[in-house]
Amino acid sequence: MSLSPRPKYTPALRGRRVLITGAARGIGAGLADLLTAHGARVALSGLEPELLAEVAQRNHAPWRECDVSDPDAVDRAVEELVTELGGLDVVVANAGIAKQLPIIGGQPDVMEAHLRVNTLGVFYTLRAAGPHITHPGGYALATASLAAAVHLPLLGAYSASKAAVEAIGNTFRQEIKPTGAKVGVAYYSELATDMTSRGFDTVAGKKLTGGGTVSGVAPVEAGLRALERGIAKRSRRIAAPGWVPPVVPLRHVAQRVIELKPMPELEESLAIARTEQVDYTTAQPTTSRKAL
């Protein structure tokens, strides 16, 4: 995914040294392409080394295969990549996974995996990169989701992990404020990425949504353009597509609307999900850390 840069924002991005996790595909890969087109220097980490190498090659970027659920691996990757960049201005904690999970009858390891990757992975990334971006002009972006604010059936593990990411981002913002650095939290609804297509492409998910998604799928460009503007401005909040920004502060109203919406297939969907065998949206290493 490659977007031509908008000149309006080029000065704020040119020369910026940016570390992106989860950069093998989707938002991470697209963001690497876009920031490089603006003149930024990117470094990449993630799983799926063949895909990651392709993204790195076209962006002339250093990269490391890294499981964000392993704090030692994150520490090593961040230190090595920051050294190769010669410093760091921006870190984008983007890596994440999704998989359906009913609360009753759901498998504990699915909840644990979400917390390891989505929540602890962001913590480990910000912990490692924090000392490098805590300077005037520094910026950290924690990738949450609209699911952090509005919660739906089958997405309990994903929503819980992303709500925790929001809390980490908000806390980190206050802790590094004296250094002049800023922290943003990103909120996306369904964008046209592999995560969305794989996450909703289940029997239970199709039954619940009638074969689509909850809010419809927006082009991935909507998320990338929001990131382009937000990183340039070091924004507190980045949200996409365009209808999402007002929903985040009105989350309690939105949640009530969701709960009042009829879901005639809900019970059957939950029953299917308790036995349906589905994969994570990104395959996880078999050696991934088990303890929380």
Short mmCIF file of C-alpha atoms in Angstrom, two decimals:
data_model
loop_
_atom_site.label_atom_id
_atom_site.label_comp_id
_atom_site.label_asym_id
_atom_site.label_seq_id
_atom_site.Cartn_x
_atom_site.Cartn_y
_atom_site.Cartn_z
CA MET A 1 0.00 0.00 0.00
CA SER A 2 1.53 3.29 -1.11
CA LEU A 3 -0.03 6.75 -0.96
CA SER A 4 1.43 9.87 -2.47
CA PRO A 5 2.29 12.42 0.23
CA ARG A 6 0.32 15.58 0.78
CA PRO A 7 2.77 18.50 0.59
CA LYS A 8 0.96 20.38 3.37
CA TYR A 9 2.34 17.96 5.96
CA THR A 10 5.72 17.14 4.45
CA PRO A 11 7.82 19.63 6.50
CA ALA A 12 6.69 18.14 9.80
CA LEU A 13 7.57 14.60 8.69
CA ARG A 14 10.71 15.05 6.64
CA GLY A 15 13.75 13.67 8.41
CA ARG A 16 11.76 12.21 11.30
CA ARG A 17 13.12 8.91 12.61
CA VAL A 18 10.18 6.57 13.11
CA LEU A 19 9.95 3.06 14.54
CA ILE A 20 6.84 1.07 13.57
CA THR A 21 5.87 -2.28 15.08
CA GLY A 22 3.60 -4.73 13.29
CA ALA A 23 4.95 -3.43 9.98
CA ALA A 24 4.78 -6.55 7.80
CA ARG A 25 1.41 -5.66 6.30
CA GLY A 26 -1.76 -3.65 6.81
CA ILE A 27 -1.62 -0.29 8.56
CA GLY A 28 2.02 -0.77 9.59
CA ALA A 29 3.28 -1.44 6.07
CA GLY A 30 1.16 1.30 4.55
CA LEU A 31 2.34 3.80 7.13
CA ALA A 32 5.97 2.93 6.44
CA ASP A 33 5.43 3.60 2.73
CA LEU A 34 3.65 6.90 3.36
CA LEU A 35 6.15 8.27 5.86
CA THR A 36 9.07 7.34 3.62
CA ALA A 37 7.38 9.20 0.77
CA HIS A 38 7.29 12.25 3.06
CA GLY A 39 11.01 12.00 3.67
CA ALA A 40 10.90 10.28 7.06
CA ARG A 41 13.38 7.55 7.93
CA VAL A 42 11.62 4.43 9.18
CA ALA A 43 12.67 1.32 11.05
CA LEU A 44 10.41 -1.70 11.19
CA SER A 45 9.69 -4.66 13.43
CA GLY A 46 7.20 -7.48 13.29
CA LEU A 47 6.57 -11.13 12.58
CA GLU A 48 6.29 -12.65 9.06
CA PRO A 49 9.92 -11.93 8.10
CA GLU A 50 9.47 -12.41 4.35
CA LEU A 51 6.74 -9.76 4.18
CA LEU A 52 8.62 -7.52 6.57
CA ALA A 53 11.76 -7.74 4.45
CA GLU A 54 9.78 -6.66 1.37
CA VAL A 55 8.41 -3.60 3.16
CA ALA A 56 11.87 -2.76 4.48
CA GLN A 57 13.51 -3.16 1.08
CA ARG A 58 11.21 -0.73 -0.72
CA ASN A 59 11.62 1.79 2.10
CA HIS A 60 15.39 1.30 2.53
CA ALA A 61 14.65 0.62 6.19
CA PRO A 62 16.37 -1.43 8.88
CA TRP A 63 14.16 -4.14 10.32
CA ARG A 64 14.02 -6.86 12.95
CA GLU A 65 11.78 -9.85 13.38
CA CYS A 66 10.31 -9.35 16.84
CA ASP A 67 7.57 -10.86 18.98
CA VAL A 68 6.21 -7.88 20.95
CA SER A 69 4.99 -10.19 23.71
CA ASP A 70 8.63 -10.91 24.62
CA PRO A 71 10.07 -7.91 26.53
CA ASP A 72 13.68 -8.99 26.05
CA ALA A 73 13.17 -9.28 22.29
CA VAL A 74 11.52 -5.86 22.22
CA ASP A 75 14.37 -4.29 24.18
CA ARG A 76 16.94 -5.76 21.76
CA ALA A 77 15.05 -4.80 18.62
CA VAL A 78 14.41 -1.24 19.77
CA GLU A 79 18.02 -0.65 20.80
CA GLU A 80 19.40 -2.07 17.56
CA LEU A 81 16.97 -0.20 15.32
CA VAL A 82 17.40 3.10 17.16
CA THR A 83 21.17 2.71 16.79
CA GLU A 84 20.79 2.16 13.05
CA LEU A 85 18.53 5.21 12.73
CA GLY A 86 20.89 7.32 14.83
CA GLY A 87 18.15 8.23 17.30
CA LEU A 88 14.36 8.22 17.45
CA ASP A 89 11.63 10.85 17.13
CA VAL A 90 8.46 8.76 16.79
CA VAL A 91 7.40 5.29 17.89
CA VAL A 92 4.18 3.73 16.59
CA ALA A 93 3.11 0.74 18.71
CA ASN A 94 0.98 -0.83 16.01
CA ALA A 95 1.38 -4.62 16.40
CA GLY A 96 -1.79 -6.46 17.36
CA ILE A 97 -3.97 -9.54 16.89
CA ALA A 98 -7.67 -10.35 16.94
CA LYS A 99 -9.76 -13.47 17.39
CA GLN A 100 -13.39 -13.97 18.37
CA LEU A 101 -14.11 -14.98 21.95
CA PRO A 102 -17.46 -15.56 23.70
CA ILE A 103 -17.24 -14.90 27.43
CA ILE A 104 -19.15 -18.04 28.44
CA GLY A 105 -17.34 -21.05 27.04
CA GLY A 106 -14.50 -19.00 25.59
CA GLN A 107 -10.96 -20.33 25.79
CA PRO A 108 -8.78 -18.60 28.42
CA ASP A 109 -5.71 -18.77 26.20
CA VAL A 110 -7.42 -16.51 23.65
CA MET A 111 -7.93 -13.78 26.23
CA GLU A 112 -4.37 -14.28 27.48
CA ALA A 113 -2.92 -14.00 23.97
CA HIS A 114 -4.72 -10.71 23.37
CA LEU A 115 -3.38 -9.29 26.60
CA ARG A 116 0.15 -10.52 25.84
CA VAL A 117 0.31 -9.12 22.32
CA ASN A 118 -2.05 -6.15 22.22
CA THR A 119 -1.61 -4.82 25.74
CA LEU A 120 1.76 -5.97 27.04
CA GLY A 121 3.20 -5.59 23.55
CA VAL A 122 2.34 -1.88 23.60
CA PHE A 123 3.70 -1.52 27.13
CA TYR A 124 6.97 -3.26 26.24
CA THR A 125 7.33 -1.13 23.10
CA LEU A 126 6.70 2.19 24.85
CA ARG A 127 8.88 1.14 27.77
CA ALA A 128 11.79 0.38 25.45
CA ALA A 129 11.35 3.31 23.06
CA GLY A 130 10.31 5.85 25.69
CA PRO A 131 13.80 6.98 26.68
CA HIS A 132 14.59 7.69 23.03
CA ILE A 133 11.52 9.83 22.23
CA THR A 134 11.38 11.81 25.48
CA HIS A 135 12.70 15.02 23.98
CA PRO A 136 11.03 18.15 22.56
CA GLY A 137 9.47 17.01 19.31
CA GLY A 138 9.25 13.37 20.39
CA TYR A 139 6.03 11.45 19.90
CA ALA A 140 4.61 8.03 20.81
CA LEU A 141 1.44 6.56 19.32
CA ALA A 142 -0.38 3.70 21.03
CA THR A 143 -2.70 1.90 18.62
CA ALA A 144 -6.00 1.17 20.31
CA SER A 145 -9.25 0.80 18.35
CA LEU A 146 -12.82 2.02 18.43
CA ALA A 147 -13.27 -1.30 20.24
CA ALA A 148 -11.50 0.34 23.20
CA ALA A 149 -14.49 2.66 23.56
CA VAL A 150 -17.49 0.69 22.20
CA HIS A 151 -17.78 -3.01 22.96
CA LEU A 152 -19.47 -5.72 20.91
CA PRO A 153 -20.31 -9.42 21.31
CA LEU A 154 -17.48 -11.85 20.44
CA LEU A 155 -14.91 -9.06 20.77
CA GLY A 156 -14.46 -9.17 24.53
CA ALA A 157 -10.78 -10.13 24.40
CA TYR A 158 -9.95 -7.62 21.69
CA SER A 159 -11.91 -4.81 23.33
CA ALA A 160 -10.42 -5.47 26.76
CA SER A 161 -6.88 -5.46 25.38
CA LYS A 162 -7.44 -2.25 23.43
CA ALA A 163 -9.12 -0.47 26.35
CA ALA A 164 -5.97 -1.24 28.30
CA VAL A 165 -3.88 0.23 25.48
CA GLU A 166 -5.89 3.43 25.73
CA ALA A 167 -5.16 3.56 29.47
CA ILE A 168 -1.45 2.99 28.90
CA GLY A 169 -1.32 5.76 26.31
CA ASN A 170 -3.18 8.24 28.51
CA THR A 171 -0.91 7.45 31.44
CA PHE A 172 2.26 7.68 29.39
CA ARG A 173 1.20 11.10 28.07
CA GLN A 174 1.18 12.52 31.59
CA GLU A 175 4.40 10.86 32.63
CA ILE A 176 6.50 12.26 29.78
CA LYS A 177 4.88 15.67 29.50
CA PRO A 178 7.78 17.44 31.29
CA THR A 179 10.18 16.28 28.54
CA GLY A 180 8.26 18.04 25.76
CA ALA A 181 7.30 14.75 24.12
CA LYS A 182 3.67 13.96 23.32
CA VAL A 183 1.57 10.79 23.22
CA GLY A 184 -1.38 9.91 21.02
CA VAL A 185 -3.90 7.09 21.01
CA ALA A 186 -5.29 5.78 17.70
CA TYR A 187 -8.88 4.63 17.27
CA TYR A 188 -9.98 2.86 14.08
CA SER A 189 -13.24 1.29 13.07
CA GLU A 190 -13.18 -1.47 10.46
CA LEU A 191 -10.62 -0.64 7.76
CA ALA A 192 -9.88 -2.74 4.69
CA THR A 193 -6.93 -4.63 6.15
CA ASP A 194 -6.11 -8.30 6.63
CA MET A 195 -7.03 -7.99 10.30
CA THR A 196 -10.57 -6.91 9.44
CA SER A 197 -11.13 -9.48 6.70
CA ARG A 198 -9.68 -12.35 8.73
CA GLY A 199 -11.33 -11.28 11.97
CA PHE A 200 -14.85 -11.17 10.54
CA ASP A 201 -14.43 -14.09 8.14
CA THR A 202 -15.76 -16.66 10.58
CA VAL A 203 -19.03 -18.57 10.66
CA ALA A 204 -20.00 -16.96 13.97
CA GLY A 205 -19.00 -13.49 12.84
CA LYS A 206 -20.95 -13.73 9.59
CA LYS A 207 -23.98 -15.05 11.44
CA LEU A 208 -23.88 -12.14 13.89
CA THR A 209 -23.37 -9.40 11.31
CA GLY A 210 -25.35 -10.85 8.44
CA GLY A 211 -22.26 -11.55 6.40
CA GLY A 212 -20.60 -8.16 6.68
CA THR A 213 -19.12 -6.11 9.51
CA VAL A 214 -20.72 -4.02 12.23
CA SER A 215 -20.18 -0.57 10.71
CA GLY A 216 -19.00 -1.33 7.19
CA VAL A 217 -15.42 -1.43 5.95
CA ALA A 218 -13.68 1.84 5.11
CA PRO A 219 -10.67 2.06 2.78
CA VAL A 220 -7.35 1.64 4.56
CA GLU A 221 -6.37 5.01 3.06
CA ALA A 222 -8.70 6.67 5.56
CA GLY A 223 -6.60 5.34 8.41
CA LEU A 224 -3.31 6.19 6.73
CA ARG A 225 -4.36 9.77 6.00
CA ALA A 226 -5.45 10.19 9.61
CA LEU A 227 -2.07 8.88 10.73
CA GLU A 228 -0.30 11.21 8.31
CA ARG A 229 -2.01 14.24 9.83
CA GLY A 230 -1.83 13.01 13.41
CA ILE A 231 1.85 12.12 13.45
CA ALA A 232 2.74 15.41 11.75
CA LYS A 233 0.83 17.33 14.43
CA ARG A 234 1.74 14.96 17.30
CA SER A 235 -1.98 14.64 17.98
CA ARG A 236 -3.49 13.44 21.24
CA ARG A 237 -6.11 11.43 19.35
CA ILE A 238 -6.08 9.92 15.87
CA ALA A 239 -9.34 8.40 14.64
CA ALA A 240 -10.62 7.00 11.36
CA PRO A 241 -12.73 6.88 9.29
CA GLY A 242 -14.35 10.32 9.51
CA TRP A 243 -17.39 9.31 11.56
CA VAL A 244 -15.26 7.85 14.39
CA PRO A 245 -13.83 11.05 16.02
CA PRO A 246 -17.17 12.20 17.53
CA VAL A 247 -18.04 8.67 18.69
CA VAL A 248 -14.99 8.31 20.96
CA PRO A 249 -15.97 11.08 23.43
CA LEU A 250 -19.63 9.98 23.19
CA ARG A 251 -18.77 6.36 23.90
CA HIS A 252 -21.39 5.85 26.60
CA VAL A 253 -24.17 6.93 24.27
CA ALA A 254 -22.75 4.80 21.46
CA GLN A 255 -22.51 1.79 23.76
CA ARG A 256 -26.15 2.16 24.75
CA VAL A 257 -27.19 2.40 21.10
CA ILE A 258 -25.31 -0.81 20.35
CA GLU A 259 -26.93 -2.61 23.27
CA LEU A 260 -30.41 -1.54 22.18
CA LYS A 261 -29.88 -2.74 18.62
CA PRO A 262 -31.69 -6.04 17.94
CA MET A 263 -29.35 -8.96 17.35
CA PRO A 264 -31.65 -11.87 16.46
CA GLU A 265 -28.74 -14.18 15.60
CA LEU A 266 -26.75 -13.47 18.76
CA GLU A 267 -27.41 -16.71 20.66
CA GLU A 268 -26.69 -18.88 17.64
CA SER A 269 -23.54 -16.88 16.88
CA LEU A 270 -22.25 -17.38 20.41
CA ALA A 271 -23.00 -21.10 20.27
CA ILE A 272 -21.07 -21.42 17.00
CA ALA A 273 -18.12 -19.43 18.37
CA ARG A 274 -17.75 -21.78 21.36
CA THR A 275 -16.75 -24.64 19.06
CA GLU A 276 -15.53 -22.94 15.86
CA GLN A 277 -11.81 -23.31 15.22
CA VAL A 278 -10.35 -20.06 13.87
CA ASP A 279 -6.86 -18.62 13.64
CA TYR A 280 -5.51 -15.37 14.99
CA THR A 281 -5.38 -12.58 12.42
CA THR A 282 -1.59 -12.88 12.60
CA ALA A 283 -0.05 -16.28 13.32
CA GLN A 284 1.73 -16.29 16.67
CA PRO A 285 5.10 -17.90 17.43
CA THR A 286 4.78 -21.28 19.10
CA THR A 287 7.41 -20.11 21.59
CA SER A 288 5.41 -17.02 22.59
CA ARG A 289 5.60 -16.27 26.30
CA LYS A 290 2.81 -17.88 28.31
CA ALA A 291 2.97 -16.09 31.63
CA LEU A 292 1.13 -12.82 32.20
#
